[in-house]
Amino acid sequence: MTDFNQYKALTFDCYGTLIDWENGILGVLKPLLIAHNTNLDDDQILELFAEFEAELENGDYIKYREVLKRVVQKFGEQFSFAPTADELSSLADSIQHWLPFPDTVEALRVLKQNFKLVIISNVDDDLFAFSAKHLEIKFDQIITAEQAKSYKPSLNNFRLAIERIDLPLDQILHVAASVYHDIVTAKSLGLSTVWVNRRAVQKAVSPAGSAISQPDLEVPDLKTLATLSSPK
């Protein structure tokens, strides 16, 4: 059983862990694709999104707003349609409306009582500012891809966070929903990890292939983490 007494800081991925990114993405891409006579199920859309996003983030750094525009462009190329200017901007513009999972805000309030809370997110500063309003708590540090000029699973993003947190590695616990973007890299740097597996059948697979790494703890949601970590 994880001993939470040893940790002073919890680092979090944001989208997929705290914010319901799947519904956010599907709320934009599903009607966009239907408007262009393309009918895909939710998993197909999300798998293509992950493939396109990873490809764009692996190249030279571009802001996440631009990544999302090019993701929409790639959907157009894949299914032979030309997105309008508004459609190209639609994913990035929608982030301000993406909401936390139902358990997120209260769990963060509970966790804030015992730990420093830090964000490590593949996003732009201005886009995270929209999400910060929904999350309703003040984070001790916020590390974005825009600041790191790279995207997770790059080691660079985590190293920047570790430097700013300024605590020994064994006092930092990383909490994330993505094995590919977060758990593997965090473990490789010596951080303990919690996998928030909100989808019971979710596969720990990267777009590039297998990326299995055993987390120190697996929980189905943030509420469970808050309960387990509360002093007894």
PDB file of C-alpha atoms in Angstrom:
ATOM      1  CA  MET A   1       0.000   0.000   0.000  1.00  0.00           C
ATOM      2  CA  THR A   2       1.307   3.459  -0.897  1.00  0.00           C
ATOM      3  CA  ASP A   3       2.538   5.429   2.130  1.00  0.00           C
ATOM      4  CA  PHE A   4       1.289   8.947   1.442  1.00  0.00           C
ATOM      5  CA  ASN A   5       3.091  10.330   4.495  1.00  0.00           C
ATOM      6  CA  GLN A   6       6.349  10.430   2.534  1.00  0.00           C
ATOM      7  CA  TYR A   7       5.007  12.812  -0.139  1.00  0.00           C
ATOM      8  CA  LYS A   8       4.924  16.586   0.068  1.00  0.00           C
ATOM      9  CA  ALA A   9       3.888  17.392  -3.509  1.00  0.00           C
ATOM     10  CA  LEU A  10       1.457  15.849  -5.956  1.00  0.00           C
ATOM     11  CA  THR A  11       1.992  16.600  -9.639  1.00  0.00           C
ATOM     12  CA  PHE A  12      -0.936  16.223 -12.014  1.00  0.00           C
ATOM     13  CA  ASP A  13      -1.551  15.823 -15.666  1.00  0.00           C
ATOM     14  CA  CYS A  14      -4.599  17.975 -16.406  1.00  0.00           C
ATOM     15  CA  TYR A  15      -6.543  16.823 -19.470  1.00  0.00           C
ATOM     16  CA  GLY A  16      -7.894  13.328 -19.017  1.00  0.00           C
ATOM     17  CA  THR A  17      -6.959  13.329 -15.336  1.00  0.00           C
ATOM     18  CA  LEU A  18      -8.676  16.447 -13.969  1.00  0.00           C
ATOM     19  CA  ILE A  19     -10.544  17.753 -17.006  1.00  0.00           C
ATOM     20  CA  ASP A  20     -12.838  15.553 -19.122  1.00  0.00           C
ATOM     21  CA  TRP A  21     -10.909  15.907 -22.361  1.00  0.00           C
ATOM     22  CA  GLU A  22     -12.617  13.001 -24.144  1.00  0.00           C
ATOM     23  CA  ASN A  23     -16.040  14.618 -24.003  1.00  0.00           C
ATOM     24  CA  GLY A  24     -14.431  17.938 -24.906  1.00  0.00           C
ATOM     25  CA  ILE A  25     -12.781  16.493 -27.995  1.00  0.00           C
ATOM     26  CA  LEU A  26     -15.794  14.451 -29.070  1.00  0.00           C
ATOM     27  CA  GLY A  27     -18.115  17.414 -28.583  1.00  0.00           C
ATOM     28  CA  VAL A  28     -16.190  19.235 -31.309  1.00  0.00           C
ATOM     29  CA  LEU A  29     -14.940  16.548 -33.671  1.00  0.00           C
ATOM     30  CA  LYS A  30     -18.044  14.349 -33.860  1.00  0.00           C
ATOM     31  CA  PRO A  31     -20.383  17.039 -35.268  1.00  0.00           C
ATOM     32  CA  LEU A  32     -17.568  18.426 -37.436  1.00  0.00           C
ATOM     33  CA  LEU A  33     -17.000  15.030 -39.034  1.00  0.00           C
ATOM     34  CA  ILE A  34     -20.729  14.412 -39.484  1.00  0.00           C
ATOM     35  CA  ALA A  35     -21.003  17.795 -41.220  1.00  0.00           C
ATOM     36  CA  HIS A  36     -18.443  16.474 -43.700  1.00  0.00           C
ATOM     37  CA  ASN A  37     -20.267  13.154 -44.211  1.00  0.00           C
ATOM     38  CA  THR A  38     -17.850  11.184 -42.026  1.00  0.00           C
ATOM     39  CA  ASN A  39     -19.318   8.892 -39.378  1.00  0.00           C
ATOM     40  CA  LEU A  40     -16.870   7.422 -36.865  1.00  0.00           C
ATOM     41  CA  ASP A  41     -17.531   5.978 -33.436  1.00  0.00           C
ATOM     42  CA  ASP A  42     -16.079   7.627 -30.330  1.00  0.00           C
ATOM     43  CA  ASP A  43     -13.111   5.282 -30.010  1.00  0.00           C
ATOM     44  CA  GLN A  44     -12.151   5.740 -33.659  1.00  0.00           C
ATOM     45  CA  ILE A  45     -12.193   9.519 -33.266  1.00  0.00           C
ATOM     46  CA  LEU A  46     -10.124   9.429 -30.079  1.00  0.00           C
ATOM     47  CA  GLU A  47      -7.605   6.975 -31.541  1.00  0.00           C
ATOM     48  CA  LEU A  48      -7.085   9.161 -34.606  1.00  0.00           C
ATOM     49  CA  PHE A  49      -6.838  12.258 -32.428  1.00  0.00           C
ATOM     50  CA  ALA A  50      -4.121  10.581 -30.315  1.00  0.00           C
ATOM     51  CA  GLU A  51      -2.233   9.454 -33.424  1.00  0.00           C
ATOM     52  CA  PHE A  52      -2.321  12.895 -35.072  1.00  0.00           C
ATOM     53  CA  GLU A  53      -1.522  14.742 -31.838  1.00  0.00           C
ATOM     54  CA  ALA A  54       1.490  12.535 -31.034  1.00  0.00           C
ATOM     55  CA  GLU A  55       2.874  12.970 -34.548  1.00  0.00           C
ATOM     56  CA  LEU A  56       2.620  16.768 -34.320  1.00  0.00           C
ATOM     57  CA  GLU A  57       4.067  16.951 -30.817  1.00  0.00           C
ATOM     58  CA  ASN A  58       7.073  14.822 -31.761  1.00  0.00           C
ATOM     59  CA  GLY A  59       8.339  17.394 -34.259  1.00  0.00           C
ATOM     60  CA  ASP A  60       9.764  20.859 -33.661  1.00  0.00           C
ATOM     61  CA  TYR A  61       7.871  22.628 -30.878  1.00  0.00           C
ATOM     62  CA  ILE A  62       4.729  24.489 -31.899  1.00  0.00           C
ATOM     63  CA  LYS A  63       2.125  25.886 -29.529  1.00  0.00           C
ATOM     64  CA  TYR A  64      -0.710  23.570 -28.561  1.00  0.00           C
ATOM     65  CA  ARG A  65      -3.270  25.820 -30.194  1.00  0.00           C
ATOM     66  CA  GLU A  66      -1.452  25.178 -33.469  1.00  0.00           C
ATOM     67  CA  VAL A  67      -1.213  21.447 -32.725  1.00  0.00           C
ATOM     68  CA  LEU A  68      -5.011  21.313 -32.412  1.00  0.00           C
ATOM     69  CA  LYS A  69      -5.515  23.244 -35.644  1.00  0.00           C
ATOM     70  CA  ARG A  70      -3.275  20.797 -37.471  1.00  0.00           C
ATOM     71  CA  VAL A  71      -5.089  17.844 -35.880  1.00  0.00           C
ATOM     72  CA  VAL A  72      -8.326  19.102 -37.457  1.00  0.00           C
ATOM     73  CA  GLN A  73      -6.459  19.583 -40.739  1.00  0.00           C
ATOM     74  CA  LYS A  74      -5.251  15.981 -40.598  1.00  0.00           C
ATOM     75  CA  PHE A  75      -8.811  14.743 -40.097  1.00  0.00           C
ATOM     76  CA  GLY A  76      -9.682  16.650 -43.252  1.00  0.00           C
ATOM     77  CA  GLU A  77      -6.793  15.096 -45.146  1.00  0.00           C
ATOM     78  CA  GLN A  78      -7.685  11.626 -43.883  1.00  0.00           C
ATOM     79  CA  PHE A  79     -11.328  11.879 -44.951  1.00  0.00           C
ATOM     80  CA  SER A  80     -10.986  14.160 -47.990  1.00  0.00           C
ATOM     81  CA  PHE A  81     -12.559  17.404 -46.827  1.00  0.00           C
ATOM     82  CA  ALA A  82     -11.257  20.938 -46.321  1.00  0.00           C
ATOM     83  CA  PRO A  83     -12.029  22.349 -42.857  1.00  0.00           C
ATOM     84  CA  THR A  84     -13.103  25.979 -42.712  1.00  0.00           C
ATOM     85  CA  ALA A  85     -11.076  28.526 -40.724  1.00  0.00           C
ATOM     86  CA  ASP A  86     -13.604  28.305 -37.879  1.00  0.00           C
ATOM     87  CA  GLU A  87     -13.419  24.509 -37.908  1.00  0.00           C
ATOM     88  CA  LEU A  88      -9.628  24.599 -37.774  1.00  0.00           C
ATOM     89  CA  SER A  89      -9.820  26.737 -34.617  1.00  0.00           C
ATOM     90  CA  SER A  90     -12.742  24.880 -33.079  1.00  0.00           C
ATOM     91  CA  LEU A  91     -10.829  22.412 -30.884  1.00  0.00           C
ATOM     92  CA  ALA A  92      -8.583  25.043 -29.301  1.00  0.00           C
ATOM     93  CA  ASP A  93     -11.483  27.462 -28.902  1.00  0.00           C
ATOM     94  CA  SER A  94     -13.531  24.791 -27.131  1.00  0.00           C
ATOM     95  CA  ILE A  95     -11.015  24.190 -24.316  1.00  0.00           C
ATOM     96  CA  GLN A  96     -12.445  27.083 -22.324  1.00  0.00           C
ATOM     97  CA  HIS A  97     -15.664  25.067 -22.054  1.00  0.00           C
ATOM     98  CA  TRP A  98     -14.129  21.702 -21.105  1.00  0.00           C
ATOM     99  CA  LEU A  99     -15.254  20.808 -17.594  1.00  0.00           C
ATOM    100  CA  PRO A 100     -13.647  18.865 -14.751  1.00  0.00           C
ATOM    101  CA  PHE A 101     -14.773  15.335 -13.999  1.00  0.00           C
ATOM    102  CA  PRO A 102     -17.517  15.363 -11.321  1.00  0.00           C
ATOM    103  CA  ASP A 103     -15.102  14.275  -8.563  1.00  0.00           C
ATOM    104  CA  THR A 104     -12.177  16.555  -9.457  1.00  0.00           C
ATOM    105  CA  VAL A 105     -12.788  19.833  -7.647  1.00  0.00           C
ATOM    106  CA  GLU A 106     -13.740  18.364  -4.278  1.00  0.00           C
ATOM    107  CA  ALA A 107     -10.858  15.869  -4.442  1.00  0.00           C
ATOM    108  CA  LEU A 108      -8.385  18.675  -5.156  1.00  0.00           C
ATOM    109  CA  ARG A 109      -9.708  20.627  -2.171  1.00  0.00           C
ATOM    110  CA  VAL A 110      -9.118  17.602   0.063  1.00  0.00           C
ATOM    111  CA  LEU A 111      -5.640  16.940  -1.356  1.00  0.00           C
ATOM    112  CA  LYS A 112      -4.684  20.616  -1.031  1.00  0.00           C
ATOM    113  CA  GLN A 113      -4.969  20.290   2.748  1.00  0.00           C
ATOM    114  CA  ASN A 114      -2.005  17.900   2.886  1.00  0.00           C
ATOM    115  CA  PHE A 115       0.094  18.420  -0.246  1.00  0.00           C
ATOM    116  CA  LYS A 116       1.505  21.019  -2.583  1.00  0.00           C
ATOM    117  CA  LEU A 117      -0.350  20.630  -5.897  1.00  0.00           C
ATOM    118  CA  VAL A 118       1.423  21.067  -9.234  1.00  0.00           C
ATOM    119  CA  ILE A 119       0.261  20.899 -12.855  1.00  0.00           C
ATOM    120  CA  ILE A 120       2.422  19.392 -15.640  1.00  0.00           C
ATOM    121  CA  SER A 121       0.337  19.760 -18.790  1.00  0.00           C
ATOM    122  CA  ASN A 122       0.766  19.571 -22.564  1.00  0.00           C
ATOM    123  CA  VAL A 123      -0.965  22.890 -23.161  1.00  0.00           C
ATOM    124  CA  ASP A 124      -0.415  26.627 -23.683  1.00  0.00           C
ATOM    125  CA  ASP A 125      -0.445  29.022 -20.734  1.00  0.00           C
ATOM    126  CA  ASP A 126      -3.545  30.879 -21.916  1.00  0.00           C
ATOM    127  CA  LEU A 127      -5.491  27.673 -22.586  1.00  0.00           C
ATOM    128  CA  PHE A 128      -4.723  26.301 -19.122  1.00  0.00           C
ATOM    129  CA  ALA A 129      -5.889  29.591 -17.600  1.00  0.00           C
ATOM    130  CA  PHE A 130      -9.403  28.751 -18.831  1.00  0.00           C
ATOM    131  CA  SER A 131      -9.251  25.343 -17.154  1.00  0.00           C
ATOM    132  CA  ALA A 132      -7.795  26.785 -13.939  1.00  0.00           C
ATOM    133  CA  LYS A 133     -11.021  28.725 -13.410  1.00  0.00           C
ATOM    134  CA  HIS A 134     -13.029  25.487 -13.542  1.00  0.00           C
ATOM    135  CA  LEU A 135     -10.635  23.700 -11.168  1.00  0.00           C
ATOM    136  CA  GLU A 136     -11.240  26.361  -8.485  1.00  0.00           C
ATOM    137  CA  ILE A 137      -8.034  25.945  -6.475  1.00  0.00           C
ATOM    138  CA  LYS A 138      -4.659  27.670  -6.540  1.00  0.00           C
ATOM    139  CA  PHE A 139      -1.856  25.383  -7.711  1.00  0.00           C
ATOM    140  CA  ASP A 140       1.595  25.803  -6.197  1.00  0.00           C
ATOM    141  CA  GLN A 141       3.266  25.448  -9.599  1.00  0.00           C
ATOM    142  CA  ILE A 142       1.976  25.265 -13.175  1.00  0.00           C
ATOM    143  CA  ILE A 143       4.312  23.819 -15.810  1.00  0.00           C
ATOM    144  CA  THR A 144       3.015  23.888 -19.372  1.00  0.00           C
ATOM    145  CA  ALA A 145       4.403  22.644 -22.664  1.00  0.00           C
ATOM    146  CA  GLU A 146       4.665  26.293 -23.708  1.00  0.00           C
ATOM    147  CA  GLN A 147       7.086  26.932 -20.841  1.00  0.00           C
ATOM    148  CA  ALA A 148       9.073  23.735 -21.444  1.00  0.00           C
ATOM    149  CA  LYS A 149       9.008  24.155 -25.253  1.00  0.00           C
ATOM    150  CA  SER A 150       8.367  20.420 -25.479  1.00  0.00           C
ATOM    151  CA  TYR A 151       5.557  17.921 -24.952  1.00  0.00           C
ATOM    152  CA  LYS A 152       5.252  14.968 -22.622  1.00  0.00           C
ATOM    153  CA  PRO A 153       6.442  12.210 -22.766  1.00  0.00           C
ATOM    154  CA  SER A 154       9.603  14.329 -23.094  1.00  0.00           C
ATOM    155  CA  LEU A 155      11.834  14.152 -20.023  1.00  0.00           C
ATOM    156  CA  ASN A 156      12.266  17.913 -20.308  1.00  0.00           C
ATOM    157  CA  ASN A 157       8.786  18.763 -19.000  1.00  0.00           C
ATOM    158  CA  PHE A 158       9.239  16.638 -15.882  1.00  0.00           C
ATOM    159  CA  ARG A 159      12.762  17.895 -15.246  1.00  0.00           C
ATOM    160  CA  LEU A 160      11.505  21.479 -15.373  1.00  0.00           C
ATOM    161  CA  ALA A 161       8.770  20.595 -12.868  1.00  0.00           C
ATOM    162  CA  ILE A 162      11.194  18.815 -10.532  1.00  0.00           C
ATOM    163  CA  GLU A 163      13.529  21.815 -10.631  1.00  0.00           C
ATOM    164  CA  ARG A 164      10.734  24.240  -9.730  1.00  0.00           C
ATOM    165  CA  ILE A 165       9.225  22.059  -7.019  1.00  0.00           C
ATOM    166  CA  ASP A 166      12.662  21.792  -5.376  1.00  0.00           C
ATOM    167  CA  LEU A 167      11.960  18.679  -3.332  1.00  0.00           C
ATOM    168  CA  PRO A 168      13.678  15.271  -3.288  1.00  0.00           C
ATOM    169  CA  LEU A 169      12.220  12.883  -5.867  1.00  0.00           C
ATOM    170  CA  ASP A 170      10.912  10.546  -3.180  1.00  0.00           C
ATOM    171  CA  GLN A 171       8.674  13.352  -1.875  1.00  0.00           C
ATOM    172  CA  ILE A 172       6.918  13.876  -5.224  1.00  0.00           C
ATOM    173  CA  LEU A 173       4.025  11.709  -6.477  1.00  0.00           C
ATOM    174  CA  HIS A 174       2.879  12.064 -10.082  1.00  0.00           C
ATOM    175  CA  VAL A 175      -0.818  11.493 -10.825  1.00  0.00           C
ATOM    176  CA  ALA A 176      -1.994  10.924 -14.408  1.00  0.00           C
ATOM    177  CA  ALA A 177      -4.422   9.135 -16.696  1.00  0.00           C
ATOM    178  CA  SER A 178      -1.984   8.563 -19.559  1.00  0.00           C
ATOM    179  CA  VAL A 179       0.576   5.784 -19.316  1.00  0.00           C
ATOM    180  CA  TYR A 180       2.185   6.908 -22.579  1.00  0.00           C
ATOM    181  CA  HIS A 181       2.480  10.635 -21.815  1.00  0.00           C
ATOM    182  CA  ASP A 182       3.113  10.478 -18.081  1.00  0.00           C
ATOM    183  CA  ILE A 183       3.586   7.240 -16.174  1.00  0.00           C
ATOM    184  CA  VAL A 184       6.448   5.832 -18.262  1.00  0.00           C
ATOM    185  CA  THR A 185       8.501   9.045 -18.213  1.00  0.00           C
ATOM    186  CA  ALA A 186       7.841   9.864 -14.572  1.00  0.00           C
ATOM    187  CA  LYS A 187       8.877   6.342 -13.545  1.00  0.00           C
ATOM    188  CA  SER A 188      12.035   6.575 -15.647  1.00  0.00           C
ATOM    189  CA  LEU A 189      13.083   9.664 -13.682  1.00  0.00           C
ATOM    190  CA  GLY A 190      12.517   7.938 -10.351  1.00  0.00           C
ATOM    191  CA  LEU A 191       9.146   9.448  -9.450  1.00  0.00           C
ATOM    192  CA  SER A 192       6.389   7.424  -7.824  1.00  0.00           C
ATOM    193  CA  THR A 193       3.203   7.379  -9.876  1.00  0.00           C
ATOM    194  CA  VAL A 194      -0.556   6.976  -9.605  1.00  0.00           C
ATOM    195  CA  TRP A 195      -2.490   5.877 -12.665  1.00  0.00           C
ATOM    196  CA  VAL A 196      -6.005   7.349 -12.675  1.00  0.00           C
ATOM    197  CA  ASN A 197      -7.681   4.728 -14.842  1.00  0.00           C
ATOM    198  CA  ARG A 198     -11.089   6.306 -15.385  1.00  0.00           C
ATOM    199  CA  ARG A 199     -11.823   3.841 -18.156  1.00  0.00           C
ATOM    200  CA  ALA A 200     -11.751   0.342 -16.722  1.00  0.00           C
ATOM    201  CA  VAL A 201     -10.884  -1.198 -20.099  1.00  0.00           C
ATOM    202  CA  GLN A 202      -8.445   1.528 -21.116  1.00  0.00           C
ATOM    203  CA  LYS A 203      -5.315   0.080 -22.684  1.00  0.00           C
ATOM    204  CA  ALA A 204      -1.919   1.395 -21.653  1.00  0.00           C
ATOM    205  CA  VAL A 205      -0.707   1.774 -25.222  1.00  0.00           C
ATOM    206  CA  SER A 206       1.013   4.621 -26.988  1.00  0.00           C
ATOM    207  CA  PRO A 207       0.229   5.612 -30.575  1.00  0.00           C
ATOM    208  CA  ALA A 208       3.695   4.354 -31.445  1.00  0.00           C
ATOM    209  CA  GLY A 209       3.223   0.960 -29.819  1.00  0.00           C
ATOM    210  CA  SER A 210       3.407  -0.665 -26.422  1.00  0.00           C
ATOM    211  CA  ALA A 211       4.306   1.665 -23.559  1.00  0.00           C
ATOM    212  CA  ILE A 212       3.570  -0.398 -20.484  1.00  0.00           C
ATOM    213  CA  SER A 213       4.953   0.740 -17.166  1.00  0.00           C
ATOM    214  CA  GLN A 214       3.649  -0.381 -13.811  1.00  0.00           C
ATOM    215  CA  PRO A 215       2.370   2.520 -11.672  1.00  0.00           C
ATOM    216  CA  ASP A 216       2.821   2.418  -7.921  1.00  0.00           C
ATOM    217  CA  LEU A 217      -0.921   2.751  -7.445  1.00  0.00           C
ATOM    218  CA  GLU A 218      -3.978   2.504  -9.709  1.00  0.00           C
ATOM    219  CA  VAL A 219      -7.238   4.264  -8.818  1.00  0.00           C
ATOM    220  CA  PRO A 220     -10.511   4.612 -10.762  1.00  0.00           C
ATOM    221  CA  ASP A 221     -10.919   8.323 -10.015  1.00  0.00           C
ATOM    222  CA  LEU A 222      -9.542  11.258  -8.050  1.00  0.00           C
ATOM    223  CA  LYS A 223     -12.049  10.850  -5.223  1.00  0.00           C
ATOM    224  CA  THR A 224     -10.493   7.473  -4.428  1.00  0.00           C
ATOM    225  CA  LEU A 225      -7.019   9.014  -4.351  1.00  0.00           C
ATOM    226  CA  ALA A 226      -8.199  11.762  -1.980  1.00  0.00           C
ATOM    227  CA  THR A 227      -9.744   9.170   0.336  1.00  0.00           C
ATOM    228  CA  LEU A 228      -6.679   6.912   0.359  1.00  0.00           C
ATOM    229  CA  SER A 229      -4.283   9.780   1.003  1.00  0.00           C
ATOM    230  CA  SER A 230      -6.236  11.429   3.829  1.00  0.00           C
ATOM    231  CA  PRO A 231      -4.601  11.033   7.273  1.00  0.00           C
ATOM    232  CA  LYS A 232      -6.232   8.217   9.195  1.00  0.00           C
TER     233      LYS A 232
END
